[in-house]
Coordinates of C-alpha atoms and ligand atoms in Angstrom, one line a residue:
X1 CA -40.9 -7.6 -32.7
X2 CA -44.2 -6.2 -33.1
X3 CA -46.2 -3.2 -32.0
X4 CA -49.3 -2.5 -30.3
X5 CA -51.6 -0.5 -29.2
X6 CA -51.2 0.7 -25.6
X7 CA -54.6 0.6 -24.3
X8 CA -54.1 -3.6 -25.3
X9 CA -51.2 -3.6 -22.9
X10 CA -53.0 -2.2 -20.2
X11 CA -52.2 1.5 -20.1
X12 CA -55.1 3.7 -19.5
X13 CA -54.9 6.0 -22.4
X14 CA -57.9 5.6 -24.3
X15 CA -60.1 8.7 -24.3
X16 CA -62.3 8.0 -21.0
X17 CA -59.3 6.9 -19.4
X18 CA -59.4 3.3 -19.3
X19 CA -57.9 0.3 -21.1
X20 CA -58.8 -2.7 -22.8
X21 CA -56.6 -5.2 -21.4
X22 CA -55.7 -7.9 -23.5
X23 CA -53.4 -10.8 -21.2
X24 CA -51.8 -12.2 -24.2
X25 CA -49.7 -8.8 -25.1
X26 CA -49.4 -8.1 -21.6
X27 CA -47.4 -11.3 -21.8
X28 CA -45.8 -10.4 -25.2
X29 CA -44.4 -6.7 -23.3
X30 CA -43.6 -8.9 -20.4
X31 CA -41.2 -11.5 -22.7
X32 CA -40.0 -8.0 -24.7
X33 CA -41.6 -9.0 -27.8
X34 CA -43.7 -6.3 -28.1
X35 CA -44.0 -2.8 -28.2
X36 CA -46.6 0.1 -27.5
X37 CA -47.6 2.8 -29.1
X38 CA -51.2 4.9 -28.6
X39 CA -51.7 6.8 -32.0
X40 CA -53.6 9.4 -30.5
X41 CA -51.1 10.5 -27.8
X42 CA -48.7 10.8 -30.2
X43 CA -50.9 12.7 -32.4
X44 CA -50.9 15.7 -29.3
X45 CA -53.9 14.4 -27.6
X46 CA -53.9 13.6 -23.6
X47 CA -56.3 11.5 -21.5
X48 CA -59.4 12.1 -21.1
X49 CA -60.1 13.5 -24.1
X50 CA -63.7 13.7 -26.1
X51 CA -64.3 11.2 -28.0
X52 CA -63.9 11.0 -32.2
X53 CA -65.5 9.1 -35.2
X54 CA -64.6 9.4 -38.9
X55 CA -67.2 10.8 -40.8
X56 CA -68.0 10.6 -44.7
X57 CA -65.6 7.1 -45.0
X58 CA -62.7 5.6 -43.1
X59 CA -59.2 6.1 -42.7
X60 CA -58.0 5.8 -46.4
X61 CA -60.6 8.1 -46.9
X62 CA -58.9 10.5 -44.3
X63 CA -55.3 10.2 -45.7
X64 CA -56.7 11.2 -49.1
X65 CA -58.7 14.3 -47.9
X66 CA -62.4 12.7 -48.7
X67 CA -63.5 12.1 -44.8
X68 CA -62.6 14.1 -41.6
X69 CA -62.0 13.1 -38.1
X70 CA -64.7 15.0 -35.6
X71 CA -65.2 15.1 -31.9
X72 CA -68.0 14.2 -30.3
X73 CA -68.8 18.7 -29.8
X74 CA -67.9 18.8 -33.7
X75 CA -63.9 19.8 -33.7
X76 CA -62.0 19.0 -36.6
X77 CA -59.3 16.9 -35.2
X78 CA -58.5 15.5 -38.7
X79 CA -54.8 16.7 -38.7
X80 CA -53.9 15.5 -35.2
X81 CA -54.9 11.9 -36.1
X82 CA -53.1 12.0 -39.8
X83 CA -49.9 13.4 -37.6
X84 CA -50.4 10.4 -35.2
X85 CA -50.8 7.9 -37.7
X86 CA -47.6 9.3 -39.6
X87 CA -45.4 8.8 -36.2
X88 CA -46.5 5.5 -35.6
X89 CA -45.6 4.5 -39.5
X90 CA -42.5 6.1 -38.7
X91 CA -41.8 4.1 -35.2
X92 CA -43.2 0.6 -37.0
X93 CA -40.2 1.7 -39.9
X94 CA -37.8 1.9 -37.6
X95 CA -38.3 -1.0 -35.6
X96 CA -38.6 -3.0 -38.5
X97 CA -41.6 -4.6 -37.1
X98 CA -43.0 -8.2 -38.1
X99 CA -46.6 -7.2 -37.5
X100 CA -48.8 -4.2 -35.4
X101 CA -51.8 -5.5 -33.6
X102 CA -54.3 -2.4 -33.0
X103 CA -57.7 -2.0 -31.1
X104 CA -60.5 -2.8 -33.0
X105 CA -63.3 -0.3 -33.8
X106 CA -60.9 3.0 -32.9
X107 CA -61.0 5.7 -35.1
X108 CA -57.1 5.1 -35.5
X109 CA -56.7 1.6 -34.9
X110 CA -59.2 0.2 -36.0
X111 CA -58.7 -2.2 -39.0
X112 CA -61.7 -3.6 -40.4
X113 CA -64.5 -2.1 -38.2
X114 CA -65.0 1.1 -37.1
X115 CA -67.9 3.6 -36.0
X116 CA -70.1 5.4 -38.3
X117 CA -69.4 8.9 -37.3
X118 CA -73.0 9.1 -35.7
X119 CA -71.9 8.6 -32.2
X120 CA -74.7 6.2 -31.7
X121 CA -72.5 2.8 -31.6
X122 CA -73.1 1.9 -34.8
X123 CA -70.1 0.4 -36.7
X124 CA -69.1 -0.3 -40.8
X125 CA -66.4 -1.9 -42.1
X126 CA -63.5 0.5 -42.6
X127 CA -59.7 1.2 -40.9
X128 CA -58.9 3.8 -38.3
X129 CA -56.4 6.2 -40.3
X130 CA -53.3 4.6 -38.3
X131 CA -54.2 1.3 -39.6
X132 CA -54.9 2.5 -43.4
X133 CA -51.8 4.4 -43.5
X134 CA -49.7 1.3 -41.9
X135 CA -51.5 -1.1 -44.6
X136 CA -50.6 1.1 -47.3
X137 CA -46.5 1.0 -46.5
X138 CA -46.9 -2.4 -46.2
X139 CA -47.1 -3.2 -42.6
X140 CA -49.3 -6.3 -41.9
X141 CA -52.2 -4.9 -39.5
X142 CA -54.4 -7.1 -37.5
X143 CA -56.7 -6.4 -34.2
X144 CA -56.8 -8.0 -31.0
X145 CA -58.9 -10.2 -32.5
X146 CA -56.5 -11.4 -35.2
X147 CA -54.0 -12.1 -32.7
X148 CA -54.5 -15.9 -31.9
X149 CA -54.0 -15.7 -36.4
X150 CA -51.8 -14.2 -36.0
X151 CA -49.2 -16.1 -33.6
X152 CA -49.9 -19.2 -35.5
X153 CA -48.5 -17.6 -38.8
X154 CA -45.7 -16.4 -36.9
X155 CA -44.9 -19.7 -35.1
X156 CA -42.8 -19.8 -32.1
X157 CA -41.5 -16.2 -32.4
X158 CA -43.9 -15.1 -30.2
X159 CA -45.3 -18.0 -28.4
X160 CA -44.2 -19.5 -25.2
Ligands
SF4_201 FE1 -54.5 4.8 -28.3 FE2 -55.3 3.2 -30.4 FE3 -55.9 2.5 -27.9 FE4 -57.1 4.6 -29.0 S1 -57.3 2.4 -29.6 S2 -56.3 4.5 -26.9 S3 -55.4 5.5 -30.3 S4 -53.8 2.8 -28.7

């Protein structure tokens, strides 16, 4: 089993509302191979919500209190996406999970790009702080773009 990130399945939870359909994991959820989870719902937010970038580092930097998570108007939203990130270590733990697959570039799932905090669209190499705090229990993290990777590795667990 693995877990992934909601707006990859085709739910419209990311912050302007939409999704990021990926057909693969819609297949995955289909053939019950996969689950969801959306970090930032979890975390208290709801949809639409304002957008957020790390500033001052990534997500490691977040979990050890050297970078903060702001919204676009300047609200410190750090502890809602440290509580997020700790409920989705907690649902991979239970679930035992093989792997999680998260959205690129998100300032949660992210995990090895993110924005630069300037709201401009400029990125750096970093992890959301869902991703960080997943890699440091353990959990293998990879994006939507590590997915065809990642199915190979895993060999006909996951493929048709
Ligand atoms: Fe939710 Fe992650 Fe998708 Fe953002 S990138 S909408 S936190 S699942």
């Amino acid at each position: 089993m693995i877990l992934v990130s909601s707006c990859l399945a085709g739910l419209e939870v990311r912050y302007n509302g939409t999704h990021c359909l990926n057909q693969k994991i819609r297949q995955m959820l289909e053939q019950k191979k996969a689950i969801t989870v959306c970090p930032e719902l979890l975390g208290g937010f709801s949809t639409p919500r304002e957008p957020a970038e790390i500033i001052d580092g990534d997500g490691a930097d977040v979990l050890d209190g050297k970078a903060k998570v702001i919204e676009k108007s300047g609200r410190d939203v750090t502890d809602l996406y440290i509580e997020g990130a700790y409920i989705t270590l907690k649902k991979a733990q239970e679930l035992q999970v093989t792997a999680v697959v998260l959205k690129e570039y998100s300032p949660s799932c992210g995990s090895s790009m993110i924005y630069n905090g300037e709201f401009k669209g400029n990125k750096i190499p970093g992890d959301g702080v869902t991703s960080a705090l997943l890699k440091r229990n353990g959990i293998n993290v990879v994006s939507e773009e590590g997915l065809a990777d990642l199915l190979l590795e895993e060999g006909s667990n996951y493929t048709d």
